[in-house]
XYZ file of C-alpha atoms in Angstrom:
682
model
C -33.619 25.979 3.968
C -32.343 22.383 4.078
C -31.514 22.516 0.373
C -29.487 25.657 0.915
C -27.685 24.035 3.852
C -26.840 20.974 1.746
C -25.560 23.194 -1.044
C -23.420 25.135 1.410
C -22.000 21.902 2.843
C -21.082 20.658 -0.626
C -19.432 23.956 -1.537
C -17.400 23.882 1.670
C -16.197 20.341 0.979
C -15.314 21.215 -2.602
C -13.325 24.229 -1.447
C -11.442 22.277 1.214
C -10.740 19.015 -0.598
C -10.313 20.240 -4.152
C -8.376 23.236 -2.915
C -5.954 20.868 -1.188
C -5.781 18.683 -4.296
C -4.967 21.611 -6.574
C -2.388 22.886 -4.098
C -0.756 19.444 -4.036
C -0.620 19.207 -7.815
C 0.743 22.729 -8.114
C 3.527 21.960 -5.632
C 4.467 18.900 -7.712
C 4.385 20.981 -10.895
C 6.955 23.432 -9.495
C 9.303 21.321 -7.379
C 12.312 23.070 -5.898
C 15.266 21.056 -7.289
C 17.337 21.711 -4.156
C 15.416 19.024 -2.282
C 15.227 19.097 1.500
C 17.970 21.706 1.557
C 15.328 24.192 0.386
C 13.467 23.916 3.703
C 15.979 25.779 5.810
C 18.317 27.266 3.242
C 19.121 30.951 3.318
C 18.541 33.138 0.294
C 20.927 32.173 -2.483
C 23.210 35.058 -3.415
C 26.546 34.996 -5.205
C 29.150 37.371 -6.592
C 32.693 36.971 -7.860
C 33.277 34.437 -5.094
C 31.998 31.029 -6.313
C 28.835 29.691 -4.684
C 27.777 26.041 -5.003
C 24.187 24.840 -5.221
C 23.280 21.140 -5.285
C 20.270 20.278 -7.433
C 18.550 16.919 -7.845
C 17.744 15.986 -11.446
C 14.543 13.970 -12.018
C 13.967 11.169 -14.516
C 14.187 13.157 -17.727
C 16.741 15.065 -19.770
C 17.369 18.646 -18.641
C 18.454 21.347 -21.078
C 19.052 24.237 -18.690
C 19.092 25.505 -15.120
C 16.911 28.604 -14.770
C 17.800 31.246 -12.153
C 15.095 33.596 -10.864
C 16.656 36.853 -9.559
C 14.900 38.664 -6.761
C 15.538 41.999 -8.473
C 17.305 43.497 -11.433
C 20.330 41.564 -12.646
C 22.815 42.136 -15.406
C 26.361 41.180 -16.298
C 28.033 37.889 -17.018
C 27.350 34.740 -15.025
C 29.833 31.863 -15.080
C 28.610 28.377 -14.264
C 30.449 25.104 -13.777
C 28.760 21.717 -13.477
C 29.868 18.840 -11.247
C 28.335 15.393 -10.826
C 28.195 14.653 -7.107
C 29.623 11.396 -5.795
C 28.250 9.542 -2.724
C 31.419 10.282 -0.718
C 30.885 14.025 -1.052
C 33.367 14.600 -3.850
C 32.339 15.898 -7.268
C 33.665 15.510 -10.804
C 33.616 18.491 -13.164
C 31.653 17.682 -16.318
C 31.429 21.067 -18.026
C 30.759 24.776 -17.768
C 29.323 27.782 -19.579
C 28.815 31.548 -19.357
C 25.680 33.598 -19.970
C 24.781 37.285 -19.868
C 21.904 38.242 -17.598
C 19.107 40.431 -18.950
C 17.391 42.746 -16.492
C 13.892 41.662 -15.490
C 14.053 38.171 -16.967
C 14.893 34.696 -15.654
C 18.402 33.556 -16.488
C 18.666 30.253 -18.374
C 22.024 28.494 -18.012
C 22.199 25.792 -20.711
C 23.829 22.478 -19.875
C 25.081 22.148 -23.440
C 26.876 18.859 -23.902
C 26.604 18.000 -20.221
C 24.288 14.984 -19.853
C 24.089 14.126 -16.149
C 22.321 10.875 -15.206
C 18.689 10.806 -14.131
C 17.785 10.916 -10.460
C 21.213 12.145 -9.400
C 22.608 15.313 -7.784
C 24.222 17.982 -9.942
C 26.394 20.654 -8.312
C 26.222 24.059 -10.011
C 29.056 26.500 -9.146
C 28.014 30.093 -9.873
C 29.990 33.362 -10.186
C 28.728 36.850 -10.986
C 31.287 39.494 -11.770
C 28.818 42.403 -11.594
C 28.266 42.439 -7.833
C 25.936 40.437 -5.623
C 23.121 38.649 -7.433
C 20.373 37.434 -5.086
C 17.814 34.863 -6.194
C 14.137 34.774 -5.326
C 13.785 33.237 -1.863
C 10.638 31.277 -2.738
C 11.668 30.135 -6.218
C 15.407 30.542 -6.692
C 15.982 27.890 -9.347
C 13.980 25.697 -11.673
C 14.831 23.086 -14.271
C 14.077 23.363 -17.980
C 13.219 19.892 -19.337
C 14.142 19.062 -22.907
C 10.533 18.156 -23.605
C 8.434 20.515 -21.511
C 4.751 19.835 -20.801
C 2.019 21.633 -18.906
C 2.604 19.226 -16.043
C 5.924 20.920 -15.325
C 8.242 18.933 -13.087
C 5.535 16.328 -12.419
C 5.644 15.276 -16.055
C 9.394 14.882 -15.660
C 9.236 12.624 -12.641
C 7.650 9.357 -13.575
C 8.722 8.076 -16.979
C 11.382 10.085 -18.750
C 9.176 13.071 -19.414
C 6.270 11.071 -20.878
C 2.948 12.830 -20.424
C 0.660 9.835 -19.855
C 1.875 8.761 -16.363
C 1.665 12.341 -15.098
C -1.848 12.768 -16.451
C -2.915 9.482 -14.877
C -1.583 10.668 -11.540
C -3.537 13.929 -11.865
C -6.708 11.968 -12.636
C -6.237 9.727 -9.594
C -5.888 12.800 -7.378
C -9.028 14.392 -8.784
C -11.113 11.208 -8.568
C -10.043 10.487 -4.981
C -11.008 14.047 -4.090
C -14.412 13.661 -5.760
C -15.021 10.322 -4.003
C -14.195 11.896 -0.663
C -16.575 14.792 -1.251
C -19.384 12.390 -2.224
C -18.977 9.960 0.676
C -17.917 12.428 3.353
C -20.670 14.803 2.270
C -23.400 12.182 2.626
C -22.235 11.240 6.132
C -22.158 14.885 7.191
C -25.567 15.461 5.616
C -26.869 12.521 7.632
C -25.385 14.043 10.778
C -27.238 17.333 10.190
C -30.466 15.691 9.062
C -30.133 16.947 5.470
C -31.337 15.221 2.309
C -29.156 12.381 1.017
C -28.693 11.481 -2.651
C -29.987 8.082 -3.721
C -27.231 5.466 -3.893
C -27.874 1.818 -4.729
C -25.654 -1.140 -3.906
C -24.383 -1.348 -7.486
C -23.495 2.325 -7.479
C -21.782 1.956 -4.112
C -19.776 -1.010 -5.394
C -18.717 0.890 -8.501
C -17.654 3.863 -6.370
C -15.657 1.594 -4.080
C -13.822 -0.196 -6.891
C -12.933 3.027 -8.699
C -11.775 4.713 -5.470
C -9.459 1.830 -4.636
C -8.410 1.643 -8.279
C -7.357 5.299 -8.291
C -4.942 4.813 -5.393
C -3.692 1.528 -6.837
C -2.813 3.278 -10.101
C -1.254 6.217 -8.252
C 1.176 4.110 -6.267
C 1.918 1.783 -9.154
C 3.174 4.917 -10.918
C 4.850 6.571 -7.942
C 6.732 3.664 -6.332
C 9.665 2.823 -8.651
C 10.347 -0.716 -9.889
C 11.654 -3.146 -7.267
C 11.270 -0.646 -4.405
C 8.210 -2.257 -2.732
C 9.217 -4.706 -0.008
C 11.106 -7.681 -1.513
C 9.627 -7.086 -4.973
C 12.851 -8.070 -6.735
C 13.063 -11.300 -4.708
C 9.443 -12.198 -5.520
C 10.080 -11.662 -9.236
C 13.281 -13.704 -9.075
C 11.444 -16.599 -7.403
C 8.873 -16.576 -10.213
C 11.670 -16.409 -12.796
C 13.456 -19.312 -11.115
C 10.356 -21.489 -11.481
C 9.811 -20.312 -15.065
C 13.385 -20.908 -16.217
C 14.115 -24.146 -14.336
C 10.654 -25.691 -14.543
C 10.730 -26.677 -10.867
C 10.383 -25.328 -7.342
C 13.613 -24.711 -5.408
C 15.057 -27.664 -3.529
C 18.488 -26.409 -2.430
C 20.287 -23.237 -1.433
C 21.681 -21.531 -4.577
C 25.440 -21.268 -4.984
C 27.218 -18.031 -4.036
C 27.733 -17.053 -7.680
C 24.165 -17.872 -8.713
C 21.836 -15.082 -9.860
C 19.247 -16.539 -7.476
C 21.364 -16.363 -4.334
C 20.551 -12.791 -3.252
C 16.806 -13.359 -3.581
C 16.648 -16.954 -2.335
C 15.332 -15.936 1.097
C 11.855 -15.848 -0.468
C 12.150 -19.607 -1.160
C 10.585 -20.109 2.286
C 7.268 -18.776 0.959
C 4.316 -20.954 0.050
C 4.728 -21.844 -3.646
C 1.323 -21.489 -5.343
C 1.669 -17.838 -6.353
C 5.073 -18.413 -7.910
C 3.757 -21.274 -10.012
C 1.072 -18.975 -11.412
C 3.461 -16.044 -11.893
C 5.972 -18.326 -13.624
C 3.291 -19.552 -16.005
C 2.402 -15.945 -16.842
C 6.042 -15.012 -17.488
C 6.510 -18.120 -19.620
C 3.388 -17.332 -21.645
C 4.584 -13.765 -22.331
C 8.202 -14.769 -23.012
C 9.513 -12.542 -20.214
C 11.186 -15.135 -18.002
C 14.707 -14.169 -19.173
C 16.975 -12.272 -19.042
C 16.673 -11.015 -15.496
C 16.142 -7.410 -14.403
C 18.996 -4.959 -14.900
C 19.352 -3.125 -11.586
C 22.061 -1.006 -9.988
C 22.317 -0.267 -6.287
C 21.682 3.365 -5.406
C 24.939 4.867 -4.075
C 22.882 7.339 -1.997
C 20.503 4.737 -0.541
C 19.643 4.716 3.148
C 21.034 1.192 3.171
C 24.511 2.715 3.017
C 26.271 4.809 5.616
C 25.362 8.456 5.132
C 22.693 7.660 2.534
C 19.549 9.788 2.461
C 17.360 8.387 -0.334
C 14.611 5.824 0.411
C 15.313 3.778 -2.713
C 17.491 0.675 -2.859
C 18.171 0.887 -6.582
C 19.335 3.697 -8.822
C 16.713 4.389 -11.452
C 19.068 6.402 -13.630
C 17.500 5.801 -17.018
C 15.737 3.228 -19.185
C 17.043 -0.227 -18.180
C 19.019 -2.298 -20.660
C 17.965 -4.999 -21.220
C 14.397 -4.093 -20.325
C 12.968 -7.628 -20.190
C 13.048 -7.847 -16.396
C 11.267 -4.513 -16.007
C 8.622 -5.568 -18.554
C 8.122 -8.782 -16.584
C 7.615 -6.689 -13.467
C 4.990 -4.546 -15.204
C 3.073 -7.659 -16.276
C 3.029 -9.050 -12.749
C 2.164 -5.634 -11.293
C -0.807 -5.463 -13.662
C -1.917 -8.884 -12.440
C -1.622 -7.651 -8.837
C -3.644 -4.535 -9.622
C -6.436 -6.621 -11.161
C -6.442 -8.902 -8.111
C -6.698 -5.859 -5.840
C -9.704 -4.566 -7.789
C -11.346 -7.996 -7.570
C -10.673 -8.030 -3.818
C -12.395 -4.667 -3.418
C -15.408 -5.894 -5.416
C -15.697 -9.052 -3.298
C -15.461 -7.040 -0.079
C -18.265 -4.780 -1.317
C -20.390 -7.885 -1.972
C -19.438 -9.314 1.410
C -20.535 -6.162 3.209
C -24.088 -6.660 1.957
C -24.310 -9.664 4.302
C -24.141 -7.333 7.321
C -25.682 -4.086 6.049
C -28.358 -2.893 3.675
C -26.962 0.643 3.579
C -25.118 1.389 0.303
C -23.281 4.251 2.012
C -21.646 1.785 4.421
C -20.601 -0.403 1.470
C -19.063 2.536 -0.387
C -17.368 3.891 2.743
C -15.721 0.666 3.891
C -14.821 -0.932 0.553
C -13.950 2.393 -1.082
C -12.143 3.455 2.067
C -9.420 0.949 1.168
C -8.385 3.558 -1.388
C -7.763 5.987 1.473
C -5.224 3.584 3.014
C -2.242 4.283 0.743
C -0.129 1.414 2.080
C -2.843 -1.169 1.390
C -3.024 -0.076 -2.239
C 0.759 0.198 -2.606
C 1.269 -3.369 -1.378
C -1.707 -4.757 -3.293
C -0.398 -3.208 -6.522
C 3.118 -4.600 -6.118
C 4.562 -8.016 -6.945
C 4.283 -10.293 -3.913
C 2.113 -13.018 -2.422
C -0.092 -10.423 -0.716
C -2.486 -9.621 -3.612
C -3.428 -13.247 -4.426
C -3.557 -14.265 -0.756
C -5.809 -11.324 0.118
C -8.037 -11.988 -2.898
C -8.417 -15.687 -2.076
C -9.007 -14.901 1.601
C -11.741 -12.412 0.639
C -13.390 -14.977 -1.645
C -13.134 -17.599 1.097
C -14.666 -15.191 3.629
C -17.591 -14.548 1.275
C -18.117 -18.298 0.891
C -17.874 -18.783 4.671
C -20.477 -16.039 5.176
C -22.862 -17.903 2.884
C -22.240 -21.137 4.783
C -22.946 -19.278 8.033
C -26.280 -18.133 6.644
C -27.358 -21.747 6.062
C -26.560 -22.096 2.363
C -24.130 -24.961 2.885
C -24.684 -27.061 -0.207
C -22.114 -29.720 -1.026
C -20.692 -27.624 -3.850
C -20.395 -24.492 -1.723
C -18.719 -26.371 1.122
C -16.153 -27.919 -1.226
C -15.562 -24.532 -2.870
C -15.057 -22.959 0.552
C -12.402 -25.538 1.364
C -10.705 -25.082 -1.997
C -10.516 -21.315 -1.481
C -9.140 -21.706 2.052
C -6.584 -24.240 0.839
C -5.551 -22.040 -2.076
C -5.151 -19.015 0.202
C -2.972 -21.099 2.534
C -0.980 -22.400 -0.446
C -0.161 -18.772 -1.290
C 0.445 -17.401 2.216
C 0.579 -19.412 5.424
C -0.899 -16.554 7.487
C -4.273 -17.313 5.840
C -4.589 -20.300 8.176
C -7.110 -18.346 10.283
C -9.726 -19.116 7.610
C -10.009 -22.763 8.695
C -11.387 -22.082 12.203
C -13.693 -19.474 10.669
C -15.167 -22.180 8.436
C -15.552 -24.596 11.365
C -17.411 -21.995 13.426
C -19.588 -21.184 10.408
C -20.591 -24.841 10.104
C -21.379 -25.031 13.832
C -23.499 -21.871 13.779
C -25.357 -23.049 10.684
C -26.067 -26.391 12.369
C -27.267 -24.591 15.493
C -29.534 -22.406 13.409
C -30.941 -25.452 11.628
C -31.627 -27.059 15.006
C -33.490 -23.974 16.153
C -35.638 -24.046 13.032
C -36.341 -27.771 13.464
C -37.259 -27.716 17.158
C -38.662 -24.217 17.377
C -36.536 -23.562 20.464
C -34.517 -20.374 20.746
C -31.464 -22.264 22.041
C -31.294 -24.884 19.287
C -30.343 -28.549 19.772
C -28.053 -29.968 22.408
C -24.310 -29.503 21.801
C -23.853 -33.141 20.786
C -26.578 -32.870 18.179
C -25.103 -29.604 16.839
C -21.653 -31.205 16.554
C -23.118 -34.211 14.781
C -25.004 -32.000 12.325
C -21.873 -29.919 11.642
C -19.609 -32.928 11.053
C -20.473 -33.475 7.388
C -20.051 -29.777 6.404
C -16.738 -29.597 8.267
C -15.495 -32.746 6.517
C -16.484 -31.348 3.114
C -14.626 -28.109 3.823
C -11.649 -30.134 5.018
C -11.721 -32.184 1.823
C -11.524 -28.999 -0.222
C -8.574 -27.764 1.844
C -6.759 -31.067 1.337
C -7.361 -30.989 -2.408
C -5.980 -27.437 -2.687
C -3.079 -27.493 -0.248
C -2.068 -31.035 0.762
C 0.405 -31.276 -2.129
C 2.700 -28.780 -0.382
C 3.584 -30.902 2.676
C 3.566 -34.047 0.518
C 6.148 -32.544 -1.839
C 8.201 -31.257 1.101
C 8.195 -34.743 2.641
C 9.255 -36.336 -0.642
C 11.979 -33.764 -1.413
C 13.287 -32.844 2.042
C 12.093 -35.727 4.216
C 10.124 -33.259 6.337
C 6.540 -32.102 5.626
C 7.399 -28.594 6.807
C 10.835 -28.424 5.080
C 12.142 -26.788 8.236
C 15.837 -27.538 7.667
C 15.711 -26.256 4.066
C 13.978 -23.036 5.065
C 16.415 -22.425 7.887
C 19.384 -22.964 5.558
C 17.936 -20.578 2.972
C 17.352 -17.864 5.556
C 20.800 -18.269 7.074
C 22.315 -17.939 3.595
C 20.431 -14.655 3.234
C 21.603 -13.388 6.605
C 18.258 -13.836 8.373
C 18.790 -15.058 11.926
C 15.972 -14.923 14.498
C 16.566 -12.306 17.149
C 14.197 -11.687 20.056
C 12.658 -8.240 20.107
C 11.524 -6.085 23.025
C 8.720 -7.467 25.174
C 5.270 -5.822 25.475
C 5.892 -4.366 28.930
C 8.890 -2.313 27.783
C 8.805 1.214 26.289
C 10.935 -0.037 23.384
C 8.137 -2.396 22.349
C 5.604 0.402 21.971
C 8.070 2.569 20.105
C 8.527 -0.378 17.765
C 4.747 -0.675 17.394
C 4.574 2.906 16.191
C 7.458 2.546 13.736
C 6.730 -0.963 12.456
C 2.947 -1.316 12.794
C 1.085 1.991 12.948
C 3.064 3.967 10.358
C 3.516 1.073 7.858
C -0.192 0.225 8.136
C -1.088 3.629 6.750
C 1.705 5.279 4.804
C 5.263 3.946 4.776
C 6.288 2.751 1.335
C 9.067 0.671 -0.096
C 11.637 -1.309 1.801
C 13.227 1.821 3.289
C 10.167 3.715 4.506
C 9.412 6.486 2.035
C 6.381 8.544 3.007
C 5.541 11.443 5.305
C 8.381 13.769 6.196
C 9.643 14.114 9.788
C 7.189 15.866 12.118
C 4.419 15.440 9.561
C 0.871 16.218 10.714
C -0.690 13.323 8.764
C -0.230 10.923 11.679
C -2.899 12.785 13.673
C -5.809 11.917 11.333
C -4.389 8.416 10.923
C -4.371 7.979 14.699
C -7.977 9.193 14.920
C -9.031 6.897 12.078
C -7.279 3.951 13.741
C -9.221 4.573 16.935
C -12.521 4.777 15.042
C -11.843 1.554 13.098
C -10.925 -0.384 16.242
C -13.967 0.957 18.104
C -16.369 0.027 15.291
C -14.899 -3.466 14.893
C -14.941 -4.148 18.641
C -18.493 -2.827 19.012
C -19.882 -5.010 16.241
C -17.983 -8.090 17.495
C -19.143 -7.791 21.088
C -22.718 -7.044 20.036
C -22.755 -10.130 17.786
C -21.456 -12.373 20.549
C -23.994 -11.023 23.039
C -26.842 -11.394 20.564
C -26.092 -15.034 19.806
C -25.352 -15.917 23.429
C -28.668 -14.544 24.644
C -30.572 -15.681 21.544
C -31.968 -12.142 21.562
C -32.560 -11.838 17.810
C -35.678 -13.767 16.811
C -35.523 -12.372 13.296
C -33.687 -14.922 11.077
C -31.966 -12.193 9.082
C -30.664 -10.565 12.258
C -29.411 -13.942 13.495
C -27.576 -14.484 10.199
C -25.936 -11.072 10.427
C -24.812 -11.675 14.004
C -23.391 -15.066 13.058
C -21.389 -13.645 10.148
C -19.976 -10.931 12.401
C -18.991 -13.475 15.039
C -17.246 -15.689 12.471
C -15.287 -12.726 11.117
C -14.401 -11.631 14.653
C -12.942 -15.092 15.328
C -10.816 -14.854 12.187
C -9.479 -11.413 13.086
C -8.679 -12.404 16.665
C -6.896 -15.625 15.641
C -5.038 -13.921 12.791
C -3.773 -11.152 15.049
C -2.902 -13.616 17.814
C -0.855 -15.814 15.468
C 0.910 -12.757 14.053
C 1.822 -11.546 17.519
C 2.934 -14.990 18.673
C 5.412 -15.584 15.845
C 6.830 -12.092 16.343
C 7.294 -12.527 20.076
C 8.709 -16.037 19.594
C 10.731 -15.875 16.329
C 11.695 -19.097 14.551
C 14.681 -19.891 12.382
C 12.568 -21.283 9.516
C 10.342 -18.253 8.889
C 10.659 -14.511 8.348
C 7.778 -12.707 10.011
C 7.953 -9.272 11.554
C 5.566 -6.642 12.806
C 4.899 -5.089 9.397
C 1.097 -5.329 8.884
C 1.401 -6.587 5.293
C 2.008 -10.052 6.759
C -1.658 -10.157 7.824
C -3.170 -8.484 4.766
C -5.442 -11.541 4.226
C -7.398 -10.270 7.266
C -8.697 -7.382 5.134
C -12.072 -8.969 4.314
C -13.139 -10.128 7.799
C -11.881 -6.871 9.314
C -13.890 -4.896 6.720
C -17.008 -6.850 7.690
C -16.574 -5.888 11.347
C -16.033 -2.210 10.531
C -19.003 -2.214 8.150
C -21.211 -3.880 10.753
C -20.126 -1.256 13.277
C -21.112 1.536 10.911
C -24.442 -0.197 10.270
C -25.156 -0.387 13.995
C -24.292 3.297 14.204
C -26.837 3.973 11.484
C -29.575 2.159 13.388
C -29.027 4.016 16.645
C -31.071 7.085 17.401
C -30.628 10.604 18.632
C -27.340 12.214 19.515
C -25.262 9.031 19.174
C -26.316 8.569 15.566
C -25.627 12.176 14.635
C -22.259 12.288 16.382
C -21.254 8.987 14.818
C -22.217 10.143 11.339
C -20.347 13.411 11.824
C -17.252 11.588 13.090
C -17.347 9.241 10.110
C -17.748 12.049 7.582
C -14.968 14.128 9.116
C -12.696 11.070 9.243
C -13.232 10.420 5.540
C -12.362 14.028 4.696
C -9.326 14.000 7.006
C -8.078 10.765 5.430
C -8.359 12.331 1.980
C -6.309 15.353 3.063
C -3.723 13.030 4.592
C -3.783 10.994 1.354
C -2.779 14.104 -0.581
C 0.028 14.933 1.826
C 1.395 11.392 1.741
C 1.281 11.251 -2.055
C 3.186 14.527 -2.333
C 5.851 13.393 0.129
C 6.251 10.037 -1.613
C 6.675 11.633 -5.041
C 9.234 14.085 -3.673
C 11.204 11.361 -1.895
C 11.315 8.826 -4.697
C 11.602 11.185 -7.666
C 13.089 14.492 -6.504
C 15.710 13.524 -3.928
C 13.898 14.881 -0.869
């Protein structure tokens, strides 16, 4: 009976998740070229009076516009083609006439008309033989010059090339399969059904491939230089590669570096590494060839969420090749981060399902993968912070050898040298040393409370100094250079001048007790945490339902993290856990909780009290280095849920399984919306 129930559960999940995946892919294979106008447009019908239809052409060459009549049609059809301008005007670029054949679609060839990619084309239609009505559900389609079985999806990503479209299909199918596996096991646990065997290695592999699928998907879907400040990050790396030095002055108005110089306020370590990579591959010059999108939301009346116009293969292509190299490096760092987080989770749980759910669940947070696969300081900072957190966890568990302590400091210093928001790692390391010293005192005296505070501080002094030495070795050169070059260890005047040149002036935002503040939290924190892409917020359409599962998932994540943090603090305060392994787990959770609290507090403080020498805002990517300690808290919460009994355990497992499935369905909806916005003019 239980076997039949498990089989029925699996079939239900396959029908729901894979059905949604196939529906998503089918909708992307047959995209309505009218864009958002197709949502509320009336049935297209035309006669001898001209009727205009605006179509959006994707990133490939189109041979013909295909009309799909709703009934029989015959007679001559005249068509004129106009390229739409941003101001609403249109320039005639050609025309043709065809004779309709009853019962067949009507192909209107473009002939010598070669409109640019990713641009609107206005088609003016006349039919002398009476009213010709088009199918309401599928009035028009495009006929690519090189058609594939992927339909319009194959035409969206890379000039009609098949490989990117196939990769996107594979990422959709693998994410669906991962969801069915993980969600199914949680639901089986909720109903007391048999669970498949899953070891830690298998869970780690599942997690890395799940995150990798979403990383690949958004590397393909988000066009070049559309992720936040990606062009500026590349330009900073190119500046270092071509000049052989870090910036020391504001670029001149006519300099190619001027527009991107606002990133010069960033910590420099990543750009030194990226510059070395560009130099080694010979891609440091010339710079990227980009053109501003005349229909961008940046401009008055613009509707498209892209800053640049991706109207065809760039010439020269060196800058775009440089971007691909650095994006590949970011993707590899994101995969390494996921692997480290999976290893880190084993310090707080022995359940492979928890490891696969939390580490692999990063792949169900589209924004995390989109940012981690783009060119910025976020991928290396998050990777180094994850590695530092793993080292800190080992120190917490009493493995503080001299080499490990120095390595911990080096990792913390390197993370800070990439992104200043990683500073929360230092107090985590100090607390880890104190807890390890306390634990050693307990073992030495046999008392549950450990040594006196003075003795604990004395025992922790050497480990703290070793960690501090590692931090100094990795990061002290930054303030030393700033002092030598600018006369100020923080280079405050230089950073302020750079930001002012870029138009960045600190402005106070709404305060927490105002309604405007919480509206801002939704727009700038909640939505960008999950699924707002690019600098201009591509993602779910207005009134989308995906925010409901994201809100539920947010509540579950916060509840799990808070539960595990409070339980760890109570356990250590009362010295309740006599088991050494349980004490170690509680200590690791407490250290991670301190890091999350301090990281969030610092993020909130600099947003509420903006400064002229830094650009920080509520977008969650500024605190992406908190990924590893936050994952530990969520994983520990799930592990505590596993060890409860009765109704609480079953309800918790059911809630977790349903959340995983809901996140996968939202993932599909977000991916579809993002493809349509970036590549089909929606």
